Coordinates of C-alpha atoms and ligand atoms in Angstrom, one line a residue:
M26 CA 91.6 80.7 104.8
S27 CA 91.8 80.0 101.0
R28 CA 88.1 79.2 101.2
R29 CA 87.0 82.9 101.5
K30 CA 85.7 84.6 98.6
L31 CA 88.7 87.1 97.2
I32 CA 87.6 90.6 97.0
Y33 CA 90.7 92.0 95.3
E34 CA 94.6 91.5 95.3
G35 CA 96.2 94.5 95.4
K36 CA 99.8 95.4 95.3
A37 CA 100.7 95.3 99.3
K38 CA 97.6 93.5 100.2
I39 CA 94.4 91.1 99.6
L40 CA 91.0 91.9 100.6
Y41 CA 88.6 88.7 101.4
E42 CA 85.2 88.4 102.7
G43 CA 84.7 88.9 105.8
P44 CA 82.5 86.9 108.3
E45 CA 79.6 89.7 108.5
R46 CA 77.8 92.1 106.2
N47 CA 80.2 94.8 105.2
T48 CA 83.2 93.7 106.3
M49 CA 85.8 92.4 105.0
V50 CA 89.7 90.8 105.9
Q51 CA 92.8 92.4 104.7
Y52 CA 95.8 90.7 104.2
F53 CA 99.2 92.1 104.2
K54 CA 101.6 90.8 101.7
D55 CA 105.9 90.6 101.7
D56 CA 105.4 92.6 98.2
A57 CA 107.1 95.8 97.7
T58 CA 106.7 98.0 94.8
A59 CA 107.7 101.3 94.0
F60 CA 107.7 103.7 90.8
N61 CA 104.2 102.3 89.7
N62 CA 105.1 98.7 89.7
E63 CA 108.3 98.9 87.9
K64 CA 110.5 98.2 90.7
K65 CA 109.6 94.5 92.4
A66 CA 110.4 92.8 95.3
I67 CA 109.5 90.2 98.1
I68 CA 110.9 91.4 101.4
E69 CA 110.1 88.4 104.1
G70 CA 108.2 89.6 107.0
K71 CA 107.4 93.3 105.8
G72 CA 103.5 91.7 105.7
V73 CA 103.3 91.1 109.2
L74 CA 105.2 94.2 110.5
N75 CA 102.9 96.7 108.6
N76 CA 100.1 94.5 109.7
R77 CA 101.4 95.3 113.5
I78 CA 102.2 99.1 112.7
S79 CA 98.6 99.9 111.2
E80 CA 97.0 98.2 113.9
F81 CA 98.7 100.2 116.4
I82 CA 97.9 103.0 114.8
F83 CA 94.7 102.6 113.5
N84 CA 93.7 102.5 117.1
Q85 CA 95.5 105.4 118.2
L86 CA 93.2 107.5 115.7
N87 CA 90.3 105.7 116.5
D88 CA 91.1 106.6 120.3
V89 CA 90.9 110.2 119.5
G90 CA 87.9 109.7 117.6
L91 CA 88.9 109.5 114.1
E92 CA 87.3 106.5 112.7
T93 CA 88.7 103.9 110.9
H94 CA 88.0 101.0 109.1
L95 CA 90.1 99.2 111.2
I96 CA 87.3 96.5 113.1
K97 CA 90.3 94.5 115.1
R98 CA 94.0 92.7 114.2
L99 CA 92.5 88.5 113.7
N100 CA 96.1 87.0 113.6
M101 CA 99.8 88.2 111.9
R102 CA 99.1 89.0 108.7
E103 CA 95.0 90.1 108.4
Q104 CA 92.6 92.8 109.7
L105 CA 88.8 92.4 110.2
I106 CA 87.9 95.6 108.2
K107 CA 84.8 97.8 107.7
S108 CA 83.8 97.7 104.0
C109 CA 83.8 100.8 102.0
E110 CA 84.1 102.6 98.8
V111 CA 87.4 103.9 98.5
L112 CA 87.3 107.4 96.9
P113 CA 90.2 107.0 94.1
I114 CA 91.9 109.7 95.7
E115 CA 95.6 109.7 97.4
F116 CA 95.9 112.2 100.3
V117 CA 99.3 112.7 100.6
V118 CA 100.3 114.9 104.2
R119 CA 103.6 116.5 103.8
N120 CA 105.6 118.5 106.7
I121 CA 109.0 118.1 105.0
A122 CA 110.3 118.4 101.7
A123 CA 110.8 114.4 99.9
G124 CA 110.2 112.6 97.2
S125 CA 108.0 113.9 94.1
I126 CA 107.4 117.2 95.6
V127 CA 111.2 117.9 95.5
N128 CA 111.8 117.6 92.0
R129 CA 108.4 119.3 90.8
L130 CA 108.5 122.8 93.1
G131 CA 112.8 122.7 92.6
L132 CA 112.7 122.2 96.8
N133 CA 115.5 121.0 99.3
E134 CA 115.1 117.2 100.3
G135 CA 114.3 117.9 104.2
S136 CA 113.6 121.7 103.9
I137 CA 110.8 122.1 106.6
L138 CA 107.5 123.5 104.8
K139 CA 105.9 126.3 106.3
N140 CA 102.9 124.8 107.2
P141 CA 101.8 121.4 106.4
V142 CA 100.2 120.3 102.8
V143 CA 97.9 118.5 101.1
E144 CA 98.4 117.2 98.0
Y145 CA 95.9 114.9 96.2
Y146 CA 96.9 112.0 93.5
Y147 CA 94.4 110.4 91.4
K148 CA 94.7 106.7 91.8
N149 CA 94.9 105.3 88.8
D150 CA 98.0 103.0 87.9
A151 CA 97.9 103.2 84.2
L152 CA 98.0 106.8 84.4
G153 CA 100.9 106.8 86.8
D154 CA 98.8 108.7 89.7
P155 CA 99.0 112.2 88.6
I156 CA 98.8 114.8 91.2
V157 CA 95.6 116.5 90.5
T158 CA 93.6 119.8 91.9
I159 CA 90.3 119.8 94.1
E160 CA 88.5 121.1 90.8
H161 CA 90.0 117.8 88.5
I162 CA 88.4 115.8 91.5
K163 CA 85.0 117.4 91.2
I164 CA 84.6 117.2 87.4
N165 CA 85.5 113.8 87.5
D166 CA 83.1 113.2 90.2
W167 CA 85.9 111.2 92.3
A168 CA 84.5 112.7 95.5
N169 CA 82.0 115.6 96.1
E170 CA 83.0 118.9 97.3
E171 CA 82.3 118.1 101.2
E172 CA 84.1 114.6 101.0
I173 CA 86.8 116.5 99.8
K174 CA 86.5 118.8 102.4
K175 CA 86.4 116.2 105.4
A176 CA 88.8 113.8 104.4
T177 CA 91.5 117.1 104.0
K178 CA 90.3 118.5 107.6
I179 CA 90.8 114.8 108.7
S180 CA 93.9 113.9 107.3
L181 CA 95.2 117.0 109.1
R182 CA 94.2 116.2 112.2
I183 CA 95.5 112.8 111.6
N184 CA 99.2 114.3 111.2
D185 CA 99.2 116.1 114.5
V186 CA 98.0 113.2 116.4
L187 CA 101.1 111.3 114.2
S188 CA 103.5 113.9 114.8
G189 CA 102.8 113.7 117.8
L190 CA 103.2 110.4 118.3
F191 CA 106.1 109.8 116.6
R192 CA 108.2 112.8 117.6
A193 CA 107.5 110.9 121.2
V194 CA 109.8 108.0 120.0
G195 CA 112.4 109.8 118.0
I196 CA 111.1 109.8 115.0
K197 CA 110.3 112.7 112.3
L198 CA 107.4 112.5 110.4
V199 CA 108.0 113.8 107.0
D200 CA 105.2 113.0 104.9
F201 CA 102.1 110.2 104.6
K202 CA 99.7 108.5 102.3
L203 CA 96.0 108.2 103.1
E204 CA 92.9 107.0 101.9
F205 CA 89.3 107.3 102.4
G206 CA 86.5 105.6 102.1
R207 CA 82.6 106.3 102.4
Y208 CA 81.1 104.0 105.2
W209 CA 77.3 103.2 105.5
N210 CA 76.1 102.4 108.9
N211 CA 72.2 102.0 108.3
E212 CA 71.0 105.6 106.2
E213 CA 74.1 107.5 107.4
K214 CA 77.2 107.7 105.4
K215 CA 80.4 108.5 106.9
I216 CA 84.0 109.5 105.6
I217 CA 86.4 107.2 107.3
L218 CA 90.3 106.5 106.8
V219 CA 90.7 103.0 105.7
D220 CA 93.5 101.0 103.8
E221 CA 96.7 101.2 105.8
I222 CA 99.4 103.4 107.9
S223 CA 102.6 102.2 107.8
P224 CA 106.2 102.5 106.8
D225 CA 105.3 101.6 103.4
T226 CA 102.9 104.4 103.4
C227 CA 104.9 106.9 105.6
R228 CA 108.4 108.9 105.5
L229 CA 109.4 108.0 108.6
W230 CA 113.5 109.8 109.7
D231 CA 115.2 109.3 112.8
T232 CA 115.3 112.4 114.7
K233 CA 118.9 112.3 115.4
N234 CA 120.6 111.4 112.1
E235 CA 117.9 111.4 109.7
K236 CA 118.4 107.4 108.7
K237 CA 115.3 106.7 106.9
L238 CA 112.6 104.1 108.7
D239 CA 110.6 103.6 105.3
K240 CA 109.9 102.4 102.2
D241 CA 112.8 104.6 100.3
R242 CA 115.2 102.4 101.9
F243 CA 113.8 100.0 99.0
R244 CA 113.0 102.3 96.5
K245 CA 116.6 104.0 97.1
D246 CA 118.3 100.4 97.6
L247 CA 119.2 100.9 100.6
G248 CA 118.9 97.4 102.2
G249 CA 117.9 96.7 105.6
L250 CA 114.1 97.5 105.1
I251 CA 112.9 94.9 107.4
E252 CA 115.2 96.0 110.3
A253 CA 114.1 99.5 109.7
Y254 CA 110.2 98.8 110.1
Q255 CA 110.9 96.9 113.2
E256 CA 112.9 99.7 114.7
V257 CA 109.9 101.8 114.2
A258 CA 107.7 98.8 115.8
K259 CA 110.3 98.6 118.7
R260 CA 109.7 102.5 119.2
L261 CA 106.4 102.5 119.2
G262 CA 106.3 100.1 121.8
I263 CA 104.8 97.2 119.4
M264 CA 107.9 94.9 119.6
P265 CA 110.0 94.5 122.6
E266 CA 114.0 93.9 122.2
G267 CA 114.7 90.4 121.5
T268 CA 111.8 89.5 119.1
N269 CA 112.5 86.5 116.9
I270 CA 112.9 87.9 113.4
K271 CA 112.1 84.2 112.6
E272 CA 107.9 84.1 114.0
I273 CA 107.6 88.2 112.0
K274 CA 109.4 86.3 109.0
T275 CA 107.4 83.6 108.5
G276 CA 104.2 84.7 110.4
I277 CA 103.9 81.6 111.7
S278 CA 103.5 83.0 115.7
K279 CA 99.3 83.0 116.3
T280 CA 100.6 86.7 118.3
I281 CA 103.4 88.6 117.9
K282 CA 103.3 89.7 121.3
L283 CA 106.8 88.0 122.4
K284 CA 108.5 88.1 125.3
K285 CA 111.5 90.5 126.0
S286 CA 115.0 88.5 125.8
Ligands
ATP445 N1 88.0 99.9 104.2 C1 87.8 99.2 102.7 N2 86.8 99.3 101.5 C2 87.1 98.8 100.7 N3 88.6 98.8 99.7 C3 89.8 99.3 101.2 C4 89.5 99.3 102.1 N4 90.6 99.8 102.7 C5 91.5 99.1 101.8 N5 91.1 99.2 100.1 C6 91.6 99.3 99.1 O1 92.1 97.9 99.2 C7 93.2 97.9 98.5 C8 94.3 97.4 98.6 O2 95.4 96.7 98.3 P1 96.9 97.6 97.7 O3 97.0 98.4 99.0 O4 97.6 96.5 97.8 O5 96.4 97.9 96.7 P2 97.0 98.8 95.9 O6 98.2 97.8 94.6 O7 97.9 99.8 96.3 O8 96.1 99.5 94.5 P3 95.4 100.3 94.5 O9 95.9 101.3 93.4 O10 93.9 99.6 94.6 O11 95.0 101.3 96.1 C9 93.1 99.0 97.6 O12 92.6 99.2 96.4 C10 92.6 99.8 98.7 O13 92.1 101.0 98.5
MG446 MG1 97.8 100.5 98.0

């Protein structure tokens, strides 16, 4: 695998050249980072779980006509994806106040927003990913008006699909982050969903007791991150009870579709 050409190594994933034109391989690492890379750790098994959860969610979206970059999962840590020109914008959809919006707007954590809101952040580590307006995006040519409108509309549709999906398994979708890319299919340009959707990029609370089942467990030193991600996977029906944690942690098994205990 190491013979492949490395294209980009990020904080949580690595991109390699894919087997065909316009494809790449997305490798999920175990690295966890927070607060613009100030806090770091390696959490064994996280990449395997995120790979699997993101695959499941992207397949659900593809099935309802919301195109994503996912072609297929290759193994425990890798996905074959469509290569895109990623918009340097993070699209954040919020249903419930949590995280940065709480202090920025003086809201109570957990308060329900009257309707879902989309926020835009400029992907730039040196600037600390600042929140920006649509005007900022346009004057800097990070994306044009049509692309922003399209991506915003898709973000809200994804919110509808995922809110229902998680609600059905006793989880509140508090907020999540999306990235979009330009994908050229012959002459036609499309805006499609890229990157990942996983407990690293969402806030997920247990409906009954509001237990956090996402990366806030790492940000807030709550512990039990792998167990929480496993719980999400289990509820989504990806990993049956009795799944072998060793296989998740080592990522050695060819398939994580493991037998029931
Ligand atoms: N389909 C795709 N085509 C091209 N690039 C992609 C695609 N999907 C995701 N990416 C990019 O691959 C990288 C994934 O790595 P990772 O998430 O670890 O990055 P990161 O450390 O969060 O840094 P960044 O600020 O670049 O997102 C991101 O830069 C993401 O935008
Ligand atoms: Mg990223």
